[in-house]
XYZ file of N, CA and C in Angstrom:
363
model
N 55.913 117.140 62.744
C 54.865 116.301 62.171
C 54.203 115.330 63.186
N 54.864 115.183 64.265
C 54.315 114.292 65.310
C 54.273 115.041 66.641
N 53.167 114.993 67.316
C 52.989 115.656 68.558
C 52.484 114.657 69.643
N 53.028 114.930 70.840
C 52.586 114.138 72.010
C 51.971 115.065 73.023
N 50.827 114.820 73.477
C 50.110 115.688 74.402
C 49.718 114.910 75.629
N 50.265 115.282 76.754
C 49.923 114.697 78.061
C 48.727 115.401 78.700
N 48.053 114.558 79.497
C 46.950 115.142 80.330
C 46.795 114.278 81.555
N 46.100 114.791 82.545
C 45.815 114.083 83.754
C 46.544 114.422 84.963
N 47.515 115.297 84.868
C 48.334 115.697 86.000
C 47.412 116.567 86.930
N 47.984 116.765 88.136
C 47.272 117.638 89.083
C 47.819 117.469 90.531
N 47.049 117.973 91.368
C 47.378 117.819 92.857
C 46.575 116.769 93.545
N 47.264 115.961 94.294
C 46.610 114.840 94.958
C 47.329 114.594 96.334
N 46.577 114.173 97.284
C 47.107 113.800 98.543
C 47.804 112.453 98.522
N 48.784 112.282 99.439
C 49.511 111.077 99.559
C 48.493 109.926 99.675
N 48.732 108.842 98.959
C 47.843 107.702 99.082
C 46.762 107.711 97.990
N 46.611 108.774 97.334
C 45.634 108.924 96.241
C 46.105 108.373 94.909
N 45.323 108.611 93.911
C 45.596 108.079 92.589
C 45.372 109.109 91.482
N 46.097 108.970 90.398
C 45.941 109.680 89.215
C 46.174 108.824 88.006
N 45.558 109.234 86.912
C 45.769 108.556 85.710
C 46.184 109.553 84.543
N 47.361 109.328 84.123
C 47.933 110.181 83.015
C 47.662 109.546 81.658
N 47.460 110.366 80.620
C 47.272 109.925 79.319
C 48.111 110.747 78.400
N 48.606 110.130 77.264
C 49.295 110.769 76.343
C 48.809 110.349 74.950
N 48.429 111.297 74.139
C 47.962 110.976 72.808
C 48.978 111.480 71.777
N 49.359 110.523 70.958
C 50.223 110.958 69.807
C 49.467 111.263 68.465
N 49.749 112.271 67.841
C 49.040 112.699 66.688
C 49.972 113.123 65.630
N 49.492 113.094 64.371
C 50.299 113.421 63.252
C 50.210 112.331 62.217
N 51.118 112.363 61.257
C 51.072 111.339 60.156
C 51.915 110.139 60.561
N 51.456 109.392 61.593
C 52.177 108.294 62.249
C 51.819 107.008 61.589
N 52.858 106.233 61.229
C 52.671 104.891 60.781
C 52.641 103.942 61.908
N 53.684 104.054 62.828
C 53.705 103.128 63.972
C 54.717 103.693 64.982
N 54.526 103.278 66.203
C 55.416 103.677 67.303
C 55.858 102.447 68.025
N 57.148 102.159 68.046
C 57.724 101.005 68.642
C 57.505 101.035 70.231
N 57.958 102.052 70.862
C 57.915 102.065 72.280
C 57.385 103.463 72.796
N 56.446 103.344 73.777
C 56.007 104.589 74.366
C 56.231 104.437 75.861
N 56.512 105.545 76.510
C 56.874 105.550 77.861
C 56.618 106.882 78.632
N 56.836 106.721 79.974
C 56.715 107.864 80.785
C 58.108 108.144 81.602
N 58.481 109.291 81.620
C 59.648 109.785 82.351
C 59.147 110.880 83.293
N 60.006 111.138 84.310
C 59.556 112.212 85.263
C 60.863 112.916 85.672
N 60.698 114.172 86.083
C 61.802 114.987 86.430
C 61.320 115.953 87.592
N 61.940 115.758 88.720
C 61.615 116.564 89.917
C 62.625 117.790 89.919
N 62.349 118.904 90.537
C 63.212 120.027 90.644
C 64.591 119.635 91.041
N 65.622 120.031 90.440
C 66.932 119.844 90.808
C 67.442 118.351 90.635
N 66.658 117.572 89.958
C 67.100 116.101 89.764
C 67.081 115.771 88.284
N 67.703 114.672 87.945
C 67.799 114.233 86.606
C 66.457 113.565 86.196
N 66.179 113.666 84.896
C 65.077 112.972 84.393
C 65.246 111.470 84.453
N 64.167 110.713 84.833
C 64.337 109.321 85.045
C 63.172 108.582 84.418
N 63.468 107.328 84.031
C 62.456 106.493 83.431
C 61.489 106.053 84.558
N 60.139 106.101 84.238
C 59.165 105.673 85.137
C 58.652 104.333 84.632
N 58.217 104.264 83.364
C 57.798 103.058 82.757
C 57.766 103.178 81.260
N 57.836 102.031 80.623
C 57.770 102.042 79.198
C 57.085 100.733 78.655
N 56.534 100.814 77.460
C 55.805 99.676 76.953
C 55.998 99.616 75.419
N 56.259 98.368 74.940
C 56.426 98.194 73.499
C 55.111 98.007 72.844
N 55.094 98.040 71.494
C 53.877 97.749 70.772
C 53.325 96.413 70.945
N 54.116 95.445 71.391
C 53.791 94.107 71.766
C 53.244 93.911 73.159
N 53.326 95.007 73.947
C 52.869 94.929 75.325
C 53.888 94.584 76.402
N 55.215 94.523 75.991
C 56.253 94.228 77.013
C 56.480 95.523 77.794
N 56.509 95.439 79.133
C 56.628 96.568 80.005
C 57.891 96.591 80.852
N 58.279 97.757 81.283
C 59.408 97.869 82.080
C 59.155 99.053 83.068
N 59.498 98.888 84.387
C 59.161 99.867 85.420
C 60.348 100.161 86.237
N 60.452 101.444 86.678
C 61.463 101.786 87.670
C 61.125 101.042 88.960
N 62.118 100.616 89.713
C 61.895 99.926 90.948
C 61.031 100.785 91.932
N 61.130 102.079 91.930
C 60.450 102.940 92.837
C 58.968 102.937 92.666
N 58.432 102.495 91.413
C 57.024 102.589 91.215
C 56.416 101.171 90.926
N 57.253 100.159 91.000
C 56.670 98.762 90.820
C 55.663 98.452 91.886
N 54.523 97.910 91.436
C 53.509 97.551 92.297
C 52.457 98.715 92.531
N 52.864 99.896 92.167
C 51.964 101.127 92.399
C 51.527 101.659 91.051
N 52.330 101.635 90.022
C 52.000 102.264 88.720
C 51.868 101.182 87.682
N 50.944 101.466 86.721
C 50.802 100.519 85.690
C 50.656 101.235 84.353
N 51.464 100.886 83.352
C 51.482 101.510 82.083
C 50.717 100.599 81.138
N 49.952 101.205 80.230
C 49.232 100.514 79.231
C 49.098 101.421 77.929
N 48.723 100.817 76.767
C 48.673 101.642 75.562
C 47.650 100.988 74.591
N 47.179 101.910 73.776
C 46.461 101.538 72.544
C 47.297 101.840 71.396
N 47.368 100.868 70.446
C 48.256 101.146 69.326
C 47.467 101.851 68.187
N 46.167 101.791 68.169
C 45.424 102.553 67.158
C 44.172 103.125 67.860
N 44.142 104.396 68.150
C 45.215 105.342 67.992
C 46.322 105.245 68.935
N 47.484 105.871 68.709
C 48.597 105.684 69.507
C 48.431 106.559 70.842
N 48.132 105.840 71.909
C 47.887 106.429 73.120
C 48.506 105.575 74.267
N 49.176 106.272 75.257
C 49.705 105.554 76.330
C 49.179 106.091 77.626
N 48.997 105.218 78.653
C 48.422 105.631 79.898
C 49.278 105.235 81.012
N 49.213 105.972 82.149
C 49.947 105.615 83.346
C 48.945 105.766 84.538
N 48.541 104.561 85.076
C 47.767 104.594 86.233
C 48.678 104.669 87.490
N 48.522 105.652 88.251
C 49.373 105.875 89.426
C 48.557 105.726 90.709
N 48.880 104.721 91.475
C 48.129 104.477 92.732
C 49.105 104.613 93.953
N 48.545 104.697 95.076
C 49.262 104.956 96.307
C 50.459 105.916 96.116
N 50.099 107.108 95.699
C 51.106 108.053 95.392
C 51.672 108.639 96.647
N 53.031 108.891 96.539
C 53.877 109.445 97.598
C 54.332 110.807 97.220
N 54.683 111.565 98.311
C 55.274 112.884 98.009
C 56.465 112.883 97.139
N 57.261 111.818 97.168
C 58.398 111.701 96.384
C 58.107 111.383 94.855
N 56.796 111.146 94.606
C 56.411 111.029 93.164
C 56.202 112.412 92.468
N 56.262 113.458 93.312
C 56.027 114.765 92.736
C 57.058 115.115 91.666
N 56.619 115.470 90.488
C 57.526 115.676 89.397
C 56.739 116.132 88.218
N 57.427 116.605 87.094
C 56.835 116.753 85.853
C 56.913 115.454 85.112
N 55.857 114.956 84.624
C 55.877 113.659 83.936
C 55.857 113.925 82.413
N 56.781 113.340 81.712
C 56.913 113.442 80.301
C 56.520 112.190 79.527
N 55.718 112.315 78.501
C 55.487 111.211 77.610
C 56.564 111.203 76.559
N 57.001 109.946 76.266
C 58.073 109.670 75.253
C 57.555 108.604 74.260
N 58.035 108.852 73.038
C 57.766 107.878 71.938
C 59.066 107.664 71.208
N 59.511 106.390 71.160
C 60.701 106.016 70.447
C 60.417 105.228 69.263
N 61.340 105.379 68.290
C 61.209 104.669 66.964
C 59.841 104.909 66.316
N 59.561 106.167 66.075
C 58.287 106.571 65.487
C 58.478 106.650 64.039
N 57.717 105.797 63.285
C 57.694 105.938 61.876
C 56.574 106.747 61.413
N 56.878 107.755 60.645
C 55.876 108.685 60.227
C 56.043 109.102 58.776
N 54.947 109.579 58.162
C 54.989 109.984 56.750
C 55.792 111.280 56.563
N 56.597 111.382 55.489
C 56.791 110.405 54.466
C 58.096 109.611 54.633
N 57.998 108.328 55.060
C 59.220 107.482 55.207
C 60.267 108.092 56.096
N 59.866 108.536 57.298
C 60.723 109.110 58.212
C 60.640 108.407 59.500
N 61.651 108.598 60.437
C 61.677 107.937 61.652
C 62.369 108.964 62.740
N 61.854 108.882 63.927
C 62.380 109.779 64.984
C 61.828 109.487 66.374
N 62.336 110.191 67.373
C 61.858 110.080 68.717
C 61.280 111.401 69.168
N 60.176 111.345 70.016
C 59.499 112.570 70.294
C 59.166 112.575 71.812
N 59.046 113.807 72.330
C 58.656 114.049 73.743
C 57.498 114.967 73.808
N 56.661 114.737 74.800
C 55.624 115.737 75.183
C 56.201 116.810 76.013
N 55.370 117.834 76.254
C 55.792 118.958 76.952
C 55.779 118.791 78.481
N 55.068 117.721 78.951
C 55.073 117.383 80.361
C 53.793 117.787 81.085
N 53.474 117.078 82.074
C 52.304 117.433 82.929
C 52.763 117.276 84.330
N 52.354 118.226 85.168
C 52.821 118.347 86.619
C 51.941 117.465 87.499
N 52.605 116.606 88.259
C 52.031 115.808 89.315
C 52.572 116.239 90.607
N 51.638 116.736 91.516
C 52.116 117.204 92.892
C 51.370 116.325 93.912
N 52.158 115.694 94.780
C 51.556 114.823 95.789
C 51.871 115.553 97.113
N 50.795 115.895 97.813
C 50.946 116.583 99.115
C 50.907 115.512 100.267
N 51.618 115.850 101.353
C 51.563 114.977 102.516
C 50.593 115.423 103.516
């Protein structure tokens, strides 16, 4: 009943920028937390950034000062502005929504299918 669709991934040279978007759709009442995770080949999925409905943010140390997360609560959309990209940022980036309240009177967590970001040197 709830879908998350990421967009904005692609190929970029080191030092460049990309802006990821994730749109949540379905019979959604509210989403407490939205965030971005990433997973590189052979590595564990890791948190990149997250943001609450009130605007409180949290970033991985590796992206602080370079990435910025933001969101619109109506409609439920989260963005990740990625600047000064490095080859080590290469990964599949996944959108996440936590504590999603949706019709009829249900709650759950959801993931997008991911969008690939490749940073060349």
